Coordinates of C-alpha atoms in Angstrom, one line a residue:
M1 CA 18.9 -5.4 -7.5
P2 CA 18.2 -1.8 -6.3
S3 CA 21.1 -0.4 -4.6
R4 CA 19.2 2.4 -2.5
T5 CA 15.3 1.4 -2.2
D6 CA 15.1 2.4 1.4
I7 CA 17.5 5.9 1.2
E8 CA 15.6 9.0 0.2
V9 CA 17.5 12.4 0.0
K10 CA 15.0 15.4 -0.7
D11 CA 16.6 18.7 -1.2
T12 CA 14.5 21.2 1.0
D13 CA 12.6 20.9 4.1
A14 CA 9.4 22.2 3.3
A15 CA 8.0 22.2 6.8
A16 CA 10.6 24.5 8.1
E17 CA 11.3 26.6 5.1
K18 CA 14.8 26.2 5.6
P19 CA 17.2 25.1 2.8
G20 CA 18.5 21.6 3.4
A21 CA 18.0 17.9 2.9
I22 CA 16.0 14.8 4.3
A23 CA 17.9 11.6 4.3
A24 CA 16.2 8.6 5.6
F25 CA 17.6 5.1 5.7
P26 CA 16.9 1.6 7.8
Y27 CA 18.4 1.9 11.2
D28 CA 21.8 0.7 12.1
R29 CA 23.7 1.9 14.6
L30 CA 27.1 2.2 13.1
T31 CA 25.4 3.8 10.3
V32 CA 24.1 6.6 12.3
E33 CA 27.2 6.9 14.2
R34 CA 29.1 7.5 10.9
F35 CA 26.1 9.6 9.3
R36 CA 26.4 12.3 12.6
A37 CA 30.0 12.0 12.2
A38 CA 29.9 13.1 9.0
F39 CA 26.7 15.8 9.2
P40 CA 27.3 17.0 13.0
R41 CA 25.0 19.6 11.9
A42 CA 22.3 17.0 11.3
R43 CA 19.3 16.8 13.5
W44 CA 16.9 14.0 14.0
R45 CA 12.8 15.2 13.1
D46 CA 10.2 13.1 14.6
D47 CA 7.7 14.5 12.2
L48 CA 9.4 13.2 9.3
R49 CA 11.3 9.9 10.7
A50 CA 14.5 11.3 9.1
W51 CA 17.5 13.3 9.5
F52 CA 17.6 17.0 8.5
V53 CA 21.1 18.3 7.2
P54 CA 20.8 22.0 6.7
G55 CA 22.6 23.7 3.9
T56 CA 22.1 24.6 0.3
T57 CA 24.6 22.0 -0.7
A58 CA 23.3 19.1 1.7
G59 CA 22.1 17.0 -0.9
R60 CA 25.2 16.9 -2.8
R61 CA 26.9 16.2 0.1
I62 CA 24.9 13.5 1.4
D63 CA 24.8 11.8 -2.0
R64 CA 28.9 12.0 -1.9
W65 CA 28.9 10.6 1.2
L66 CA 26.7 7.7 0.4
G67 CA 28.5 6.8 -2.6
R68 CA 31.8 6.4 -0.3
E69 CA 30.2 4.7 2.6
L70 CA 27.0 2.3 1.6
A71 CA 29.1 -0.2 0.0
G72 CA 30.6 -1.0 3.5
V73 CA 28.0 0.1 5.5
L74 CA 25.7 -2.7 3.8
A75 CA 27.9 -5.5 3.6
H76 CA 28.7 -5.2 7.1
A77 CA 24.7 -5.1 7.6
D78 CA 24.3 -8.4 5.5
E79 CA 27.0 -10.1 7.5
K80 CA 25.1 -9.1 10.8
G81 CA 21.9 -10.3 9.2
R82 CA 23.5 -13.6 7.8
D83 CA 24.9 -14.5 11.4
A84 CA 21.2 -13.7 12.9
F85 CA 19.6 -16.0 10.2
A86 CA 22.2 -18.6 11.2
F87 CA 21.7 -18.3 14.7
E88 CA 17.8 -18.9 14.5
P89 CA 16.9 -19.8 11.2
I90 CA 13.0 -20.3 10.0
D91 CA 12.2 -23.8 8.6
S92 CA 9.6 -23.1 5.8
P93 CA 8.6 -24.6 2.3
Y94 CA 8.4 -20.8 1.3
L95 CA 11.8 -19.9 2.2
E96 CA 15.3 -20.7 0.6
A97 CA 18.7 -19.5 1.9
A98 CA 21.0 -18.6 -0.8
E99 CA 23.3 -15.7 -1.2
D100 CA 20.5 -13.7 -0.1
L101 CA 17.2 -14.9 1.0
R102 CA 14.4 -16.2 -1.4
I103 CA 10.5 -16.4 -0.9
R104 CA 7.9 -18.5 -3.4
T105 CA 4.5 -18.4 -2.3
P106 CA 1.2 -18.8 -4.0
Y107 CA -0.1 -15.2 -5.2
S108 CA -1.4 -13.4 -2.1
K109 CA -2.2 -9.4 -1.6
T110 CA -1.2 -10.0 2.0
V111 CA 2.3 -11.5 1.2
V112 CA 2.8 -8.8 -1.4
E113 CA 2.2 -5.8 0.7
E114 CA 3.9 -7.6 3.6
L115 CA 7.2 -8.1 1.3
R116 CA 7.0 -4.8 0.0
A117 CA 7.0 -3.2 3.7
V118 CA 10.5 -5.1 3.9
P119 CA 13.2 -3.0 3.4
W120 CA 15.4 -4.2 0.1
A121 CA 12.9 -6.5 -0.7
W122 CA 12.3 -6.9 -4.8
W123 CA 10.8 -9.3 -6.9
D124 CA 13.0 -11.1 -9.6
P125 CA 10.8 -12.2 -12.7
D126 CA 13.6 -14.6 -13.9
L127 CA 13.8 -16.4 -10.6
K128 CA 9.9 -16.0 -10.0
A129 CA 10.6 -15.1 -6.5
W130 CA 11.0 -12.5 -3.9
R131 CA 14.5 -11.6 -2.9
V132 CA 15.6 -10.1 0.5
P133 CA 19.2 -9.6 1.3
F134 CA 20.0 -10.5 4.7
R135 CA 20.3 -7.2 5.9
A136 CA 16.6 -6.9 6.1
W137 CA 16.4 -10.4 8.0
E138 CA 14.9 -8.8 11.3
D139 CA 12.3 -7.0 9.2
L140 CA 11.4 -10.2 7.4
R141 CA 11.3 -12.2 10.7
R142 CA 8.9 -10.2 12.3
R143 CA 6.5 -10.2 9.2
W144 CA 7.2 -14.0 8.4
P145 CA 4.1 -15.2 10.6
S146 CA 1.4 -13.3 8.7
I147 CA 3.5 -14.1 5.3
E148 CA 3.4 -18.1 5.9
A149 CA -0.1 -17.9 7.2
A150 CA -1.5 -15.8 3.9
A151 CA 0.4 -18.1 1.7
R152 CA -0.9 -21.4 3.3
R153 CA -4.4 -20.0 3.1
N154 CA -3.6 -19.2 -0.8
E155 CA -2.6 -22.8 -1.3
P156 CA -4.8 -24.2 -4.3
E157 CA -6.0 -26.9 -2.2
E158 CA -6.8 -24.6 0.6
R159 CA -8.7 -22.5 -1.4
R160 CA -10.7 -25.4 -2.7
K161 CA -11.9 -26.2 0.5
R162 CA -13.0 -22.9 1.2
Q163 CA -14.9 -22.6 -1.9
E164 CA -16.8 -25.6 -1.5
A165 CA -17.7 -24.6 2.4
R166 CA -19.1 -21.6 1.0
R167 CA -20.6 -22.8 -2.0
G168 CA -24.7 -22.5 -1.5
T169 CA -24.6 -20.7 1.6
P170 CA -26.6 -17.4 2.2
E171 CA -23.1 -15.4 2.8
S172 CA -21.6 -16.6 -0.6
E173 CA -24.9 -15.7 -2.2
D174 CA -24.8 -12.0 -0.4
A175 CA -21.2 -12.0 -1.4
A176 CA -21.7 -12.8 -5.1
A177 CA -24.8 -10.3 -5.3
R178 CA -22.6 -7.4 -3.9
A179 CA -19.8 -7.9 -6.1
G180 CA -22.3 -7.9 -9.1
E181 CA -23.9 -4.9 -7.9
R182 CA -20.5 -3.3 -7.7
R183 CA -19.4 -4.1 -10.9
R184 CA -22.8 -2.2 -12.2
H185 CA -21.0 1.0 -11.3
R186 CA -24.0 2.7 -10.2
H187 CA -25.1 4.5 -7.0
P188 CA -28.4 5.5 -5.6
V189 CA -28.8 9.5 -5.3
P190 CA -31.9 11.3 -4.1
A191 CA -33.9 12.9 -6.8
D192 CA -33.8 16.5 -5.0
A193 CA -30.3 16.1 -4.2
L194 CA -28.4 15.1 -7.3
P195 CA -24.4 15.1 -6.7
P196 CA -22.2 17.3 -9.0
L197 CA -20.3 15.1 -11.9
Q198 CA -16.7 14.9 -12.8
R199 CA -15.9 15.8 -9.1
V200 CA -14.4 13.4 -6.4
L201 CA -16.8 12.5 -3.7
M202 CA -17.2 10.1 -0.8
T203 CA -19.8 7.5 -0.1
G204 CA -20.5 4.7 1.6
Q205 CA -18.5 2.6 -0.4
G206 CA -15.6 4.9 -0.6
A207 CA -14.3 7.5 -3.0
V208 CA -16.2 7.7 -6.4
I209 CA -16.3 10.4 -9.5
F210 CA -20.0 10.3 -10.4
T211 CA -20.5 10.5 -14.5
D212 CA -23.9 10.1 -15.4
I213 CA -27.4 10.4 -13.9
T214 CA -29.4 8.0 -15.5
G215 CA -32.8 9.2 -14.2
E216 CA -33.6 5.6 -13.9
I217 CA -35.6 5.0 -10.4
A218 CA -33.8 3.1 -7.9
D219 CA -35.2 -0.2 -6.8
D220 CA -36.1 0.2 -2.9
D221 CA -35.1 -3.7 -2.3
I222 CA -31.7 -3.3 -4.0
V223 CA -30.9 -0.3 -2.5
R224 CA -31.4 -1.2 1.3
R225 CA -29.7 -4.6 0.6
H226 CA -26.5 -3.2 -0.7
Y227 CA -26.5 0.8 0.2
G228 CA -28.9 1.3 3.0
A229 CA -31.2 4.3 3.3
V230 CA -30.6 6.7 0.9
G231 CA -32.5 10.0 2.1
P232 CA -36.5 10.2 2.6
G233 CA -37.4 10.8 -1.2
V234 CA -37.0 8.8 -4.5
A235 CA -33.9 7.6 -5.1
V236 CA -32.3 7.6 -8.9
W237 CA -29.3 5.9 -10.4
A238 CA -26.0 7.6 -10.8
Q239 CA -23.2 6.0 -12.7
W240 CA -19.9 6.5 -11.3
R241 CA -16.1 5.5 -11.8
P242 CA -13.2 5.2 -9.2
P243 CA -10.9 8.5 -9.1
T244 CA -7.5 7.9 -10.3
H245 CA -4.6 8.7 -7.7
A246 CA -3.7 12.2 -9.3
E247 CA -7.4 13.2 -9.5
L248 CA -7.5 12.3 -5.7
V249 CA -4.7 14.5 -5.1
K250 CA -5.8 17.3 -6.8
A251 CA -9.3 17.0 -5.2
W252 CA -10.6 19.8 -2.7
P253 CA -10.9 18.4 1.1
S254 CA -13.6 19.5 3.4
R255 CA -12.6 21.2 6.5
W256 CA -15.1 19.7 8.2
P257 CA -16.7 15.8 8.8
E258 CA -19.6 14.9 6.8
S259 CA -23.1 15.7 9.1
E260 CA -25.5 13.0 9.6
A261 CA -27.7 14.5 7.0
E262 CA -25.2 14.4 4.4
R263 CA -24.2 10.8 5.0
D264 CA -28.0 10.2 4.8
R265 CA -28.0 11.7 1.6
G266 CA -25.5 9.0 0.6
W267 CA -22.7 11.5 -0.8
W268 CA -20.5 14.2 0.9
Q269 CA -17.4 16.0 -0.1
P270 CA -14.6 14.0 1.5
T271 CA -12.1 15.5 4.5
L272 CA -8.6 15.4 4.0
E273 CA -8.2 11.8 6.1
Q274 CA -10.3 10.3 3.8
L275 CA -8.6 11.7 1.1
R276 CA -5.4 10.5 2.2
D277 CA -6.8 7.1 2.8
E278 CA -8.1 6.7 -0.7
R279 CA -4.9 8.1 -2.3
R280 CA -3.3 5.0 -0.2
K281 CA -5.1 2.9 -1.5
A282 CA -5.5 4.4 -5.2
R283 CA -1.5 4.4 -5.1
S284 CA -1.2 1.0 -4.0
K285 CA -3.6 -0.2 -6.7
E286 CA -1.9 1.8 -9.4
R287 CA 1.0 0.3 -8.4
S288 CA 0.1 -3.1 -8.3
L289 CA -1.4 -3.3 -11.5
A290 CA 1.7 -1.5 -13.2
T291 CA 4.0 -4.0 -12.1
R292 CA 1.8 -6.8 -12.6
N293 CA 1.6 -5.7 -16.1
D294 CA 5.3 -6.0 -16.4
G295 CA 5.9 -9.1 -14.2
A296 CA 7.6 -7.4 -11.4
D297 CA 4.7 -7.7 -8.7
G298 CA 4.7 -11.3 -7.7
P299 CA 3.3 -14.3 -8.7
R300 CA 0.0 -14.3 -10.9
R301 CA -3.1 -15.4 -9.8
P302 CA -3.7 -18.9 -10.9
E303 CA -6.5 -18.0 -12.9
E304 CA -4.7 -15.2 -14.7
K305 CA -3.2 -15.9 -17.9
P306 CA 0.7 -14.4 -19.0

């Protein structure tokens, strides 16, 4: 189990351009009191949601303090969480209490995202279960309704019922058509306003990097059904790929939101807010893919093979 998953120590305060270190850790009153006693010059930064300790050696001093104090603090927090769980336990087929809390559910992106947001939670590939120490009980309890609801929705029988209910409906046919079109990795662009290639751009479907303009005229019915109107003139197909997180970080943002004409055109330079959202999604997707490949991302989908 990782011992310092939610503790961050950073050696500079870039925002204020002062030497020092930033320390962030799960809130506990006793921990805060002991931290402030050890670092009387520490100041809370609302913008960073962390403590800033000034000084060129602050990072090393914080590390030494954590080495001395962390074991006792975590043991105390675990005892408090164990008592809270005993007083108000959760009765669920997905939750087991042992030396820590263990969660086993059908695969669900919602479950994975919720548990990743719980401090100290980690996936144990040997037990094929998420493990949460008692110190994170309050965080887990707040998220449990969403976790259990998502787990029940993803039970094989419930998924089968939903698939049968949707089969043959116009909604299911539209969803299948949209998914099929998305897999073709093409996007209509105005023939008289072609996008630059190999650059991060925004579209109505999210961030893309256009790799080629095929010159093939896009069918108006397909464009209207899946993409909406694209300019007043002839539209042609452009091939695209999703940008990586690294490419999104390097992308240059627009200072202004896209205009109505740019949105009608179908592509535009992303703003900083749009890039931040796309970076978050790309980082989550890449992390999920990497950890799933090494067995650390939770249960596989039923159709996935080892």
